[in-house]
PDB file of C-alpha atoms in Angstrom:
ATOM      1  CA  MET A   1       7.855   6.927 -13.065  1.00  0.00           C
ATOM      2  CA  GLU A   2       9.118   3.345 -13.133  1.00  0.00           C
ATOM      3  CA  TYR A   3       6.367   0.862 -14.004  1.00  0.00           C
ATOM      4  CA  ILE A   4       6.969  -2.825 -13.582  1.00  0.00           C
ATOM      5  CA  MET A   5       3.898  -3.529 -15.723  1.00  0.00           C
ATOM      6  CA  GLU A   6       1.917  -1.468 -18.231  1.00  0.00           C
ATOM      7  CA  THR A   7      -0.824  -2.227 -20.693  1.00  0.00           C
ATOM      8  CA  HIS A   8      -1.438  -0.133 -23.774  1.00  0.00           C
ATOM      9  CA  ASN A   9      -5.025  -0.106 -25.091  1.00  0.00           C
ATOM     10  CA  LEU A  10      -5.740  -3.774 -24.490  1.00  0.00           C
ATOM     11  CA  VAL A  11      -8.791  -5.042 -26.368  1.00  0.00           C
ATOM     12  CA  LYS A  12     -10.325  -8.530 -26.306  1.00  0.00           C
ATOM     13  CA  SER A  13     -13.623  -9.746 -27.762  1.00  0.00           C
ATOM     14  CA  TYR A  14     -15.439 -13.039 -27.686  1.00  0.00           C
ATOM     15  CA  LYS A  15     -18.273 -13.834 -30.118  1.00  0.00           C
ATOM     16  CA  ASN A  16     -18.559 -10.173 -31.184  1.00  0.00           C
ATOM     17  CA  LYS A  17     -18.777  -9.039 -27.522  1.00  0.00           C
ATOM     18  CA  THR A  18     -15.950  -6.768 -26.283  1.00  0.00           C
ATOM     19  CA  VAL A  19     -14.949  -7.984 -22.821  1.00  0.00           C
ATOM     20  CA  VAL A  20     -11.852  -5.787 -22.437  1.00  0.00           C
ATOM     21  CA  ASN A  21     -12.006  -2.359 -24.038  1.00  0.00           C
ATOM     22  CA  SER A  22      -8.878  -0.144 -24.421  1.00  0.00           C
ATOM     23  CA  VAL A  23      -7.513  -0.906 -20.951  1.00  0.00           C
ATOM     24  CA  ASN A  24      -4.402   1.016 -19.795  1.00  0.00           C
ATOM     25  CA  ILE A  25      -2.979  -0.187 -16.480  1.00  0.00           C
ATOM     26  CA  HIS A  26       0.135   1.191 -14.760  1.00  0.00           C
ATOM     27  CA  VAL A  27       1.697  -0.787 -11.924  1.00  0.00           C
ATOM     28  CA  LYS A  28       4.620   0.868 -10.142  1.00  0.00           C
ATOM     29  CA  LYS A  29       7.558  -1.189  -9.028  1.00  0.00           C
ATOM     30  CA  GLY A  30       7.298  -2.190  -5.359  1.00  0.00           C
ATOM     31  CA  GLU A  31       3.589  -1.509  -4.879  1.00  0.00           C
ATOM     32  CA  ILE A  32       0.498  -3.613  -4.259  1.00  0.00           C
ATOM     33  CA  TYR A  33      -2.045  -2.849  -6.993  1.00  0.00           C
ATOM     34  CA  GLY A  34      -5.671  -3.857  -6.257  1.00  0.00           C
ATOM     35  CA  PHE A  35      -7.680  -4.666  -9.399  1.00  0.00           C
ATOM     36  CA  VAL A  36     -11.394  -4.524  -8.539  1.00  0.00           C
ATOM     37  CA  GLY A  37     -14.649  -4.796 -10.371  1.00  0.00           C
ATOM     38  CA  PRO A  38     -17.914  -6.786 -10.488  1.00  0.00           C
ATOM     39  CA  ASN A  39     -18.013 -10.386 -11.661  1.00  0.00           C
ATOM     40  CA  GLY A  40     -17.750 -10.440 -15.474  1.00  0.00           C
ATOM     41  CA  ALA A  41     -16.023  -7.040 -15.569  1.00  0.00           C
ATOM     42  CA  GLY A  42     -13.003  -8.469 -17.442  1.00  0.00           C
ATOM     43  CA  LYS A  43     -10.494  -8.902 -14.597  1.00  0.00           C
ATOM     44  CA  SER A  44      -9.534 -12.496 -15.336  1.00  0.00           C
ATOM     45  CA  THR A  45      -9.321 -11.859 -19.069  1.00  0.00           C
ATOM     46  CA  VAL A  46      -6.917  -8.973 -18.492  1.00  0.00           C
ATOM     47  CA  MET A  47      -4.802 -11.158 -16.177  1.00  0.00           C
ATOM     48  CA  LYS A  48      -4.676 -13.954 -18.750  1.00  0.00           C
ATOM     49  CA  MET A  49      -3.392 -11.461 -21.345  1.00  0.00           C
ATOM     50  CA  LEU A  50      -0.704 -10.285 -18.952  1.00  0.00           C
ATOM     51  CA  LEU A  51       0.672 -13.841 -18.881  1.00  0.00           C
ATOM     52  CA  ASN A  52       0.136 -14.450 -22.585  1.00  0.00           C
ATOM     53  CA  LEU A  53      -2.400 -17.184 -21.821  1.00  0.00           C
ATOM     54  CA  THR A  54      -4.874 -15.293 -23.995  1.00  0.00           C
ATOM     55  CA  GLN A  55      -3.921 -13.138 -26.964  1.00  0.00           C
ATOM     56  CA  PRO A  56      -5.319  -9.588 -27.121  1.00  0.00           C
ATOM     57  CA  ASP A  57      -7.107  -8.597 -30.285  1.00  0.00           C
ATOM     58  CA  SER A  58      -5.082  -5.385 -30.095  1.00  0.00           C
ATOM     59  CA  GLY A  59      -2.908  -3.550 -27.649  1.00  0.00           C
ATOM     60  CA  ASP A  60       0.275  -4.488 -25.839  1.00  0.00           C
ATOM     61  CA  VAL A  61       1.512  -5.650 -22.421  1.00  0.00           C
ATOM     62  CA  TYR A  62       4.927  -4.603 -21.062  1.00  0.00           C
ATOM     63  CA  ILE A  63       6.432  -6.293 -18.019  1.00  0.00           C
ATOM     64  CA  PHE A  64       9.937  -5.361 -16.799  1.00  0.00           C
ATOM     65  CA  GLY A  65      10.059  -3.048 -19.836  1.00  0.00           C
ATOM     66  CA  GLU A  66       9.657  -6.004 -22.229  1.00  0.00           C
ATOM     67  CA  LYS A  67       6.757  -6.404 -24.626  1.00  0.00           C
ATOM     68  CA  ILE A  68       5.110  -9.693 -23.758  1.00  0.00           C
ATOM     69  CA  GLY A  69       4.736 -12.219 -26.538  1.00  0.00           C
ATOM     70  CA  SER A  70       5.023 -15.930 -27.279  1.00  0.00           C
ATOM     71  CA  THR A  71       8.818 -15.881 -26.828  1.00  0.00           C
ATOM     72  CA  SER A  72       8.910 -14.059 -23.437  1.00  0.00           C
ATOM     73  CA  TYR A  73      10.215 -17.097 -21.593  1.00  0.00           C
ATOM     74  CA  GLU A  74      12.870 -15.414 -19.446  1.00  0.00           C
ATOM     75  CA  CYS A  75      10.478 -12.655 -18.452  1.00  0.00           C
ATOM     76  CA  ARG A  76       7.848 -15.126 -17.267  1.00  0.00           C
ATOM     77  CA  LYS A  77      10.438 -16.826 -15.026  1.00  0.00           C
ATOM     78  CA  ARG A  78      10.427 -13.660 -12.941  1.00  0.00           C
ATOM     79  CA  ILE A  79       6.606 -13.790 -12.470  1.00  0.00           C
ATOM     80  CA  GLY A  80       4.460 -15.855 -10.104  1.00  0.00           C
ATOM     81  CA  SER A  81       0.726 -16.207 -10.694  1.00  0.00           C
ATOM     82  CA  ILE A  82      -2.651 -17.613  -9.791  1.00  0.00           C
ATOM     83  CA  ILE A  83      -5.319 -17.304 -12.479  1.00  0.00           C
ATOM     84  CA  GLU A  84      -8.900 -18.405 -11.822  1.00  0.00           C
ATOM     85  CA  HIS A  85      -9.078 -21.930 -10.390  1.00  0.00           C
ATOM     86  CA  PRO A  86      -5.624 -23.460  -9.724  1.00  0.00           C
ATOM     87  CA  TYR A  87      -5.059 -26.977 -10.995  1.00  0.00           C
ATOM     88  CA  PHE A  88      -2.792 -29.631  -9.510  1.00  0.00           C
ATOM     89  CA  TYR A  89      -1.918 -33.277  -9.963  1.00  0.00           C
ATOM     90  CA  GLU A  90      -4.557 -34.609  -7.621  1.00  0.00           C
ATOM     91  CA  LYS A  91      -3.107 -38.051  -6.988  1.00  0.00           C
ATOM     92  CA  ILE A  92       0.263 -36.863  -5.632  1.00  0.00           C
ATOM     93  CA  THR A  93       1.168 -34.804  -2.622  1.00  0.00           C
ATOM     94  CA  GLY A  94       1.391 -31.055  -2.341  1.00  0.00           C
ATOM     95  CA  ARG A  95       5.174 -31.318  -1.906  1.00  0.00           C
ATOM     96  CA  LYS A  96       5.514 -33.444  -5.060  1.00  0.00           C
ATOM     97  CA  ASN A  97       3.417 -30.891  -6.989  1.00  0.00           C
ATOM     98  CA  LEU A  98       5.871 -28.171  -5.884  1.00  0.00           C
ATOM     99  CA  GLU A  99       8.891 -30.318  -6.828  1.00  0.00           C
ATOM    100  CA  LEU A 100       7.432 -30.775 -10.320  1.00  0.00           C
ATOM    101  CA  HIS A 101       6.894 -27.032 -10.544  1.00  0.00           C
ATOM    102  CA  CYS A 102      10.534 -26.407  -9.649  1.00  0.00           C
ATOM    103  CA  GLU A 103      11.612 -28.842 -12.352  1.00  0.00           C
ATOM    104  CA  TYR A 104       9.321 -27.243 -14.920  1.00  0.00           C
ATOM    105  CA  MET A 105      10.622 -23.742 -14.084  1.00  0.00           C
ATOM    106  CA  GLY A 106      14.256 -24.803 -13.988  1.00  0.00           C
ATOM    107  CA  TYR A 107      14.479 -23.761 -10.348  1.00  0.00           C
ATOM    108  CA  HIS A 108      16.842 -26.073  -8.419  1.00  0.00           C
ATOM    109  CA  ASN A 109      16.580 -24.800  -4.826  1.00  0.00           C
ATOM    110  CA  THR A 110      14.174 -27.465  -3.577  1.00  0.00           C
ATOM    111  CA  GLU A 111      14.878 -26.432   0.031  1.00  0.00           C
ATOM    112  CA  ARG A 112      12.646 -23.478  -0.788  1.00  0.00           C
ATOM    113  CA  ILE A 113       9.655 -25.837  -0.736  1.00  0.00           C
ATOM    114  CA  ASP A 114       9.879 -26.140   3.059  1.00  0.00           C
ATOM    115  CA  GLU A 115       9.947 -22.350   3.333  1.00  0.00           C
ATOM    116  CA  VAL A 116       6.828 -21.737   1.259  1.00  0.00           C
ATOM    117  CA  LEU A 117       4.871 -24.576   2.861  1.00  0.00           C
ATOM    118  CA  LYS A 118       5.546 -22.973   6.205  1.00  0.00           C
ATOM    119  CA  LEU A 119       4.638 -19.520   4.899  1.00  0.00           C
ATOM    120  CA  VAL A 120       1.191 -20.735   3.849  1.00  0.00           C
ATOM    121  CA  ASP A 121       0.732 -22.985   6.920  1.00  0.00           C
ATOM    122  CA  LEU A 122       0.766 -26.297   5.013  1.00  0.00           C
ATOM    123  CA  GLN A 123       3.907 -27.729   6.581  1.00  0.00           C
ATOM    124  CA  ASP A 124       1.981 -30.357   8.615  1.00  0.00           C
ATOM    125  CA  ILE A 125      -0.181 -31.779   5.794  1.00  0.00           C
ATOM    126  CA  GLU A 126       2.189 -31.779   2.820  1.00  0.00           C
ATOM    127  CA  GLY A 127       2.169 -35.629   2.842  1.00  0.00           C
ATOM    128  CA  LYS A 128      -1.519 -35.721   1.903  1.00  0.00           C
ATOM    129  CA  VAL A 129      -2.406 -36.258  -1.721  1.00  0.00           C
ATOM    130  CA  VAL A 130      -4.016 -33.156  -3.190  1.00  0.00           C
ATOM    131  CA  SER A 131      -7.351 -34.881  -3.817  1.00  0.00           C
ATOM    132  CA  HIS A 132      -7.776 -34.914  -0.020  1.00  0.00           C
ATOM    133  CA  TYR A 133      -7.172 -31.166   0.303  1.00  0.00           C
ATOM    134  CA  SER A 134     -10.071 -28.848   1.086  1.00  0.00           C
ATOM    135  CA  MET A 135     -10.678 -25.894  -1.271  1.00  0.00           C
ATOM    136  CA  GLY A 136      -8.933 -23.588   1.187  1.00  0.00           C
ATOM    137  CA  MET A 137      -5.875 -25.853   1.335  1.00  0.00           C
ATOM    138  CA  LYS A 138      -5.677 -25.962  -2.443  1.00  0.00           C
ATOM    139  CA  GLN A 139      -5.765 -22.189  -2.521  1.00  0.00           C
ATOM    140  CA  ARG A 140      -2.878 -22.069  -0.010  1.00  0.00           C
ATOM    141  CA  LEU A 141      -0.922 -24.556  -2.159  1.00  0.00           C
ATOM    142  CA  ALA A 142      -1.563 -22.341  -5.191  1.00  0.00           C
ATOM    143  CA  ILE A 143      -0.104 -19.364  -3.325  1.00  0.00           C
ATOM    144  CA  ALA A 144       2.918 -21.486  -2.285  1.00  0.00           C
ATOM    145  CA  ARG A 145       3.460 -22.455  -5.919  1.00  0.00           C
ATOM    146  CA  ALA A 146       3.164 -18.822  -7.057  1.00  0.00           C
ATOM    147  CA  ILE A 147       5.871 -17.616  -4.655  1.00  0.00           C
ATOM    148  CA  LEU A 148       8.072 -20.741  -4.866  1.00  0.00           C
ATOM    149  CA  THR A 149      10.625 -19.438  -7.320  1.00  0.00           C
ATOM    150  CA  LYS A 150      11.020 -16.044  -5.544  1.00  0.00           C
ATOM    151  CA  PRO A 151       9.328 -14.015  -8.273  1.00  0.00           C
ATOM    152  CA  GLU A 152       9.767 -10.244  -8.570  1.00  0.00           C
ATOM    153  CA  PHE A 153       6.156  -9.791  -9.685  1.00  0.00           C
ATOM    154  CA  LEU A 154       3.060 -11.626  -8.469  1.00  0.00           C
ATOM    155  CA  ILE A 155      -0.214 -11.716 -10.457  1.00  0.00           C
ATOM    156  CA  LEU A 156      -2.975 -13.049  -8.224  1.00  0.00           C
ATOM    157  CA  ASP A 157      -6.521 -13.573  -9.419  1.00  0.00           C
ATOM    158  CA  GLU A 158      -8.881 -13.812  -6.398  1.00  0.00           C
ATOM    159  CA  PRO A 159      -6.200 -15.501  -4.232  1.00  0.00           C
ATOM    160  CA  ILE A 160      -8.263 -15.611  -1.051  1.00  0.00           C
ATOM    161  CA  ASN A 161     -11.202 -17.459  -2.571  1.00  0.00           C
ATOM    162  CA  ALA A 162     -12.379 -20.356  -0.376  1.00  0.00           C
ATOM    163  CA  LEU A 163     -10.395 -19.217   2.644  1.00  0.00           C
ATOM    164  CA  ASP A 164     -12.037 -18.741   6.015  1.00  0.00           C
ATOM    165  CA  PRO A 165     -11.679 -15.393   7.903  1.00  0.00           C
ATOM    166  CA  GLU A 166      -8.528 -16.580   9.720  1.00  0.00           C
ATOM    167  CA  GLY A 167      -7.006 -17.788   6.440  1.00  0.00           C
ATOM    168  CA  ILE A 168      -7.809 -14.462   4.758  1.00  0.00           C
ATOM    169  CA  ARG A 169      -6.101 -12.619   7.612  1.00  0.00           C
ATOM    170  CA  GLU A 170      -3.017 -14.816   7.355  1.00  0.00           C
ATOM    171  CA  MET A 171      -2.793 -14.308   3.587  1.00  0.00           C
ATOM    172  CA  ARG A 172      -3.174 -10.562   4.022  1.00  0.00           C
ATOM    173  CA  MET A 173      -0.224 -10.572   6.376  1.00  0.00           C
ATOM    174  CA  LEU A 174       1.760 -12.811   3.984  1.00  0.00           C
ATOM    175  CA  PHE A 175       1.141 -10.473   1.017  1.00  0.00           C
ATOM    176  CA  ARG A 176       2.239  -7.460   3.094  1.00  0.00           C
ATOM    177  CA  ARG A 177       5.393  -9.359   4.109  1.00  0.00           C
ATOM    178  CA  LEU A 178       6.197 -10.417   0.575  1.00  0.00           C
ATOM    179  CA  ASN A 179       5.799  -6.820  -0.557  1.00  0.00           C
ATOM    180  CA  GLN A 180       7.523  -5.059   2.346  1.00  0.00           C
ATOM    181  CA  GLU A 181      10.311  -7.470   3.281  1.00  0.00           C
ATOM    182  CA  PHE A 182      11.071  -9.044  -0.079  1.00  0.00           C
ATOM    183  CA  GLY A 183      10.178  -6.171  -2.377  1.00  0.00           C
ATOM    184  CA  ILE A 184       7.763  -8.167  -4.504  1.00  0.00           C
ATOM    185  CA  THR A 185       5.350  -6.142  -6.593  1.00  0.00           C
ATOM    186  CA  ILE A 186       1.842  -7.579  -6.381  1.00  0.00           C
ATOM    187  CA  PHE A 187      -1.072  -7.181  -8.831  1.00  0.00           C
ATOM    188  CA  ILE A 188      -4.102  -8.661  -7.093  1.00  0.00           C
ATOM    189  CA  SER A 189      -7.782  -8.896  -8.011  1.00  0.00           C
ATOM    190  CA  SER A 190     -10.434  -9.443  -5.382  1.00  0.00           C
ATOM    191  CA  HIS A 191     -14.149  -8.845  -4.917  1.00  0.00           C
ATOM    192  CA  ILE A 192     -13.561  -8.395  -1.191  1.00  0.00           C
ATOM    193  CA  LEU A 193     -13.049  -4.632  -1.225  1.00  0.00           C
ATOM    194  CA  SER A 194     -12.330  -4.384   2.522  1.00  0.00           C
ATOM    195  CA  GLU A 195      -9.298  -6.633   2.013  1.00  0.00           C
ATOM    196  CA  VAL A 196      -8.045  -4.642  -0.940  1.00  0.00           C
ATOM    197  CA  GLU A 197      -8.409  -1.473   1.100  1.00  0.00           C
ATOM    198  CA  GLN A 198      -6.152  -2.871   3.825  1.00  0.00           C
ATOM    199  CA  ILE A 199      -3.218  -3.811   1.608  1.00  0.00           C
ATOM    200  CA  ALA A 200      -3.321  -1.910  -1.687  1.00  0.00           C
ATOM    201  CA  ASP A 201      -1.228   1.129  -2.577  1.00  0.00           C
ATOM    202  CA  THR A 202      -3.131   1.744  -5.827  1.00  0.00           C
ATOM    203  CA  VAL A 203      -6.576   0.660  -6.952  1.00  0.00           C
ATOM    204  CA  GLY A 204      -7.832   0.148 -10.518  1.00  0.00           C
ATOM    205  CA  ILE A 205     -11.593  -0.091 -11.002  1.00  0.00           C
ATOM    206  CA  ILE A 206     -12.881  -1.967 -14.064  1.00  0.00           C
ATOM    207  CA  GLN A 207     -16.490  -2.361 -15.225  1.00  0.00           C
ATOM    208  CA  ASN A 208     -17.867  -3.800 -18.465  1.00  0.00           C
ATOM    209  CA  GLY A 209     -14.341  -4.199 -19.763  1.00  0.00           C
ATOM    210  CA  LYS A 210     -13.359  -0.551 -19.258  1.00  0.00           C
ATOM    211  CA  LEU A 211     -10.846   0.702 -16.697  1.00  0.00           C
ATOM    212  CA  LEU A 212     -12.776   3.530 -15.090  1.00  0.00           C
ATOM    213  CA  LYS A 213     -10.197   4.882 -12.675  1.00  0.00           C
ATOM    214  CA  GLU A 214      -6.722   4.339 -11.236  1.00  0.00           C
ATOM    215  CA  SER A 215      -6.279   6.005  -7.821  1.00  0.00           C
ATOM    216  CA  SER A 216      -3.729   5.788  -5.053  1.00  0.00           C
ATOM    217  CA  MET A 217      -5.163   4.771  -1.674  1.00  0.00           C
ATOM    218  CA  ILE A 218      -3.602   7.973  -0.292  1.00  0.00           C
ATOM    219  CA  ASP A 219      -5.842  10.038  -2.619  1.00  0.00           C
ATOM    220  CA  ILE A 220      -8.862   7.840  -1.890  1.00  0.00           C
ATOM    221  CA  ARG A 221      -8.391   8.309   1.865  1.00  0.00           C
ATOM    222  CA  LYS A 222      -8.048  12.059   1.391  1.00  0.00           C
ATOM    223  CA  SER A 223     -11.401  12.080  -0.363  1.00  0.00           C
ATOM    224  CA  GLN A 224     -13.107  10.021   2.329  1.00  0.00           C
ATOM    225  CA  THR A 225     -15.438  12.052   4.511  1.00  0.00           C
ATOM    226  CA  ASP A 226     -16.800  11.560   7.980  1.00  0.00           C
ATOM    227  CA  TYR A 227     -20.555  11.304   8.323  1.00  0.00           C
ATOM    228  CA  ILE A 228     -23.243  10.335  10.820  1.00  0.00           C
ATOM    229  CA  GLU A 229     -25.180   7.148  10.076  1.00  0.00           C
ATOM    230  CA  LEU A 230     -28.678   7.219  11.529  1.00  0.00           C
ATOM    231  CA  GLU A 231     -31.248   4.356  11.666  1.00  0.00           C
ATOM    232  CA  VAL A 232     -34.742   5.366  12.673  1.00  0.00           C
ATOM    233  CA  ASP A 233     -38.322   4.066  12.788  1.00  0.00           C
ATOM    234  CA  ASP A 234     -39.856   6.927  10.747  1.00  0.00           C
ATOM    235  CA  ILE A 235     -37.619   7.917   7.836  1.00  0.00           C
ATOM    236  CA  SER A 236     -40.005  10.486   6.365  1.00  0.00           C
ATOM    237  CA  ARG A 237     -40.518  12.428   9.595  1.00  0.00           C
ATOM    238  CA  ALA A 238     -36.805  12.208  10.462  1.00  0.00           C
ATOM    239  CA  GLY A 239     -35.901  13.675   7.071  1.00  0.00           C
ATOM    240  CA  TYR A 240     -38.453  16.462   7.547  1.00  0.00           C
ATOM    241  CA  LEU A 241     -37.085  17.323  11.003  1.00  0.00           C
ATOM    242  CA  LEU A 242     -33.445  17.344   9.816  1.00  0.00           C
ATOM    243  CA  GLU A 243     -34.221  19.772   7.011  1.00  0.00           C
ATOM    244  CA  GLN A 244     -37.037  21.960   8.277  1.00  0.00           C
ATOM    245  CA  LYS A 245     -36.382  22.079  12.035  1.00  0.00           C
ATOM    246  CA  PHE A 246     -32.636  21.517  12.435  1.00  0.00           C
ATOM    247  CA  GLY A 247     -31.492  23.241   9.224  1.00  0.00           C
ATOM    248  CA  ILE A 248     -29.536  20.186   7.964  1.00  0.00           C
ATOM    249  CA  THR A 249     -29.800  19.748   4.204  1.00  0.00           C
ATOM    250  CA  ASN A 250     -26.665  17.747   3.372  1.00  0.00           C
ATOM    251  CA  PHE A 251     -27.944  14.244   4.034  1.00  0.00           C
ATOM    252  CA  LYS A 252     -28.939  11.194   2.013  1.00  0.00           C
ATOM    253  CA  VAL A 253     -31.710   8.628   2.559  1.00  0.00           C
ATOM    254  CA  ILE A 254     -30.021   5.233   2.040  1.00  0.00           C
ATOM    255  CA  SER A 255     -32.910   2.905   2.700  1.00  0.00           C
ATOM    256  CA  GLY A 256     -36.361   2.779   4.316  1.00  0.00           C
ATOM    257  CA  THR A 257     -34.763   3.184   7.757  1.00  0.00           C
ATOM    258  CA  LYS A 258     -31.291   4.594   7.236  1.00  0.00           C
ATOM    259  CA  ILE A 259     -29.933   8.135   6.627  1.00  0.00           C
ATOM    260  CA  GLU A 260     -26.381   9.372   6.145  1.00  0.00           C
ATOM    261  CA  ILE A 261     -25.772  12.927   7.403  1.00  0.00           C
ATOM    262  CA  TYR A 262     -22.739  14.762   5.965  1.00  0.00           C
ATOM    263  CA  ASP A 263     -23.426  18.119   7.629  1.00  0.00           C
ATOM    264  CA  LEU A 264     -21.637  17.753  10.976  1.00  0.00           C
ATOM    265  CA  GLN A 265     -22.730  21.035  12.581  1.00  0.00           C
ATOM    266  CA  LYS A 266     -24.474  19.040  15.279  1.00  0.00           C
ATOM    267  CA  SER A 267     -22.869  16.209  17.239  1.00  0.00           C
ATOM    268  CA  VAL A 268     -24.183  12.661  17.451  1.00  0.00           C
ATOM    269  CA  LYS A 269     -25.326  13.405  21.019  1.00  0.00           C
ATOM    270  CA  GLU A 270     -27.183  16.593  20.009  1.00  0.00           C
ATOM    271  CA  LEU A 271     -28.883  14.934  17.013  1.00  0.00           C
ATOM    272  CA  SER A 272     -29.914  11.945  19.057  1.00  0.00           C
ATOM    273  CA  ALA A 273     -31.468  14.140  21.747  1.00  0.00           C
ATOM    274  CA  LEU A 274     -33.296  16.346  19.224  1.00  0.00           C
ATOM    275  CA  LEU A 275     -34.775  13.408  17.336  1.00  0.00           C
ATOM    276  CA  VAL A 276     -35.911  11.604  20.474  1.00  0.00           C
ATOM    277  CA  GLN A 277     -37.474  14.815  21.742  1.00  0.00           C
ATOM    278  CA  ASN A 278     -39.517  14.976  18.562  1.00  0.00           C
ATOM    279  CA  GLY A 279     -40.789  11.423  18.788  1.00  0.00           C
ATOM    280  CA  ILE A 280     -38.298   9.595  16.550  1.00  0.00           C
ATOM    281  CA  GLY A 281     -37.242   6.124  17.600  1.00  0.00           C
ATOM    282  CA  ILE A 282     -33.538   5.568  17.012  1.00  0.00           C
ATOM    283  CA  ALA A 283     -32.255   2.073  16.313  1.00  0.00           C
ATOM    284  CA  SER A 284     -28.652   3.227  15.910  1.00  0.00           C
ATOM    285  CA  ILE A 285     -26.626   6.365  15.447  1.00  0.00           C
ATOM    286  CA  GLY A 286     -22.862   6.851  15.136  1.00  0.00           C
ATOM    287  CA  MET A 287     -19.927   8.387  13.259  1.00  0.00           C
ATOM    288  CA  LYS A 288     -18.739   6.594  10.074  1.00  0.00           C
ATOM    289  CA  LYS A 289     -16.115   7.130   7.390  1.00  0.00           C
ATOM    290  CA  ASN A 290     -16.455   6.385   3.687  1.00  0.00           C
ATOM    291  CA  SER A 291     -14.731   3.141   2.672  1.00  0.00           C
ATOM    292  CA  LEU A 292     -13.178   1.836  -0.530  1.00  0.00           C
ATOM    293  CA  GLU A 293     -16.561   0.260  -1.174  1.00  0.00           C
ATOM    294  CA  ASP A 294     -18.211   3.692  -1.054  1.00  0.00           C
ATOM    295  CA  TYR A 295     -15.555   5.035  -3.449  1.00  0.00           C
ATOM    296  CA  PHE A 296     -15.998   2.047  -5.734  1.00  0.00           C
ATOM    297  CA  PHE A 297     -19.756   2.510  -6.101  1.00  0.00           C
ATOM    298  CA  HIS A 298     -19.373   6.252  -6.474  1.00  0.00           C
ATOM    299  CA  ILE A 299     -17.027   5.730  -9.474  1.00  0.00           C
ATOM    300  CA  ILE A 300     -19.315   3.099 -11.013  1.00  0.00           C
ATOM    301  CA  GLU A 301     -22.429   5.230 -10.574  1.00  0.00           C
ATOM    302  CA  GLU A 302     -20.733   8.172 -12.305  1.00  0.00           C
ATOM    303  CA  VAL A 303     -20.416   6.243 -15.590  1.00  0.00           C
TER     304      VAL A 303
END
């Protein structure tokens, strides 16, 4: 198996609190890897260690087969990144910021600036100074800067923060294009699990500094089950009827009004009719499928 990035037992502590605990990540060349976890789980700290912005207390990072350290200059030229909140020179334009980045990186194809501004839909406002950019525009500029030098590996920490739904959709399409057309491997963190589900090939789940699970989306989808979601006005009586009268025991009460039924021996139409006939008011009923969010909480609850 060819991994473009691996970590070996990464550990990092601050003020006697371990925030990253023996984390082993494996990112295959050519894939999109979704790195997910609650706020404070250790995602940003791991990403900083990948880029040598923060030193691990112990453990190692390997990118392109090279152990990352303070002298990994050539390796880092092959990487694009966004970590936490991107910073720019606020009193100059977006284009000038990208020109300075090219100079800093020793990248001399400044015609590429027009390409990336168009890719992130900033081609019409590049003359504005960055202090006049909205948060969403700054995030787009950060993505433009990350892909400017045609990196082989992208490390993106919450890259769709501050974007509206249309902007999120456009970035999702861009990440897919970068991956599929240009062969860029992408390591991306996000708290928006529905977005990760749509683009990721592999998902790593981290909580309290520990990597709980690495799973391919193929395996996650194989484990996803169909179920009937039912919302009623009398949850206790509905549960009693399901079990005692209809012989359905594989169900779960989710809230004071909602039940998930995993035993599919009866159709939605049959269940609806039986419940109504027995005096149950139905607010909604329909077929559902487990999502990445369901899988995520299942893994976290197992710990």
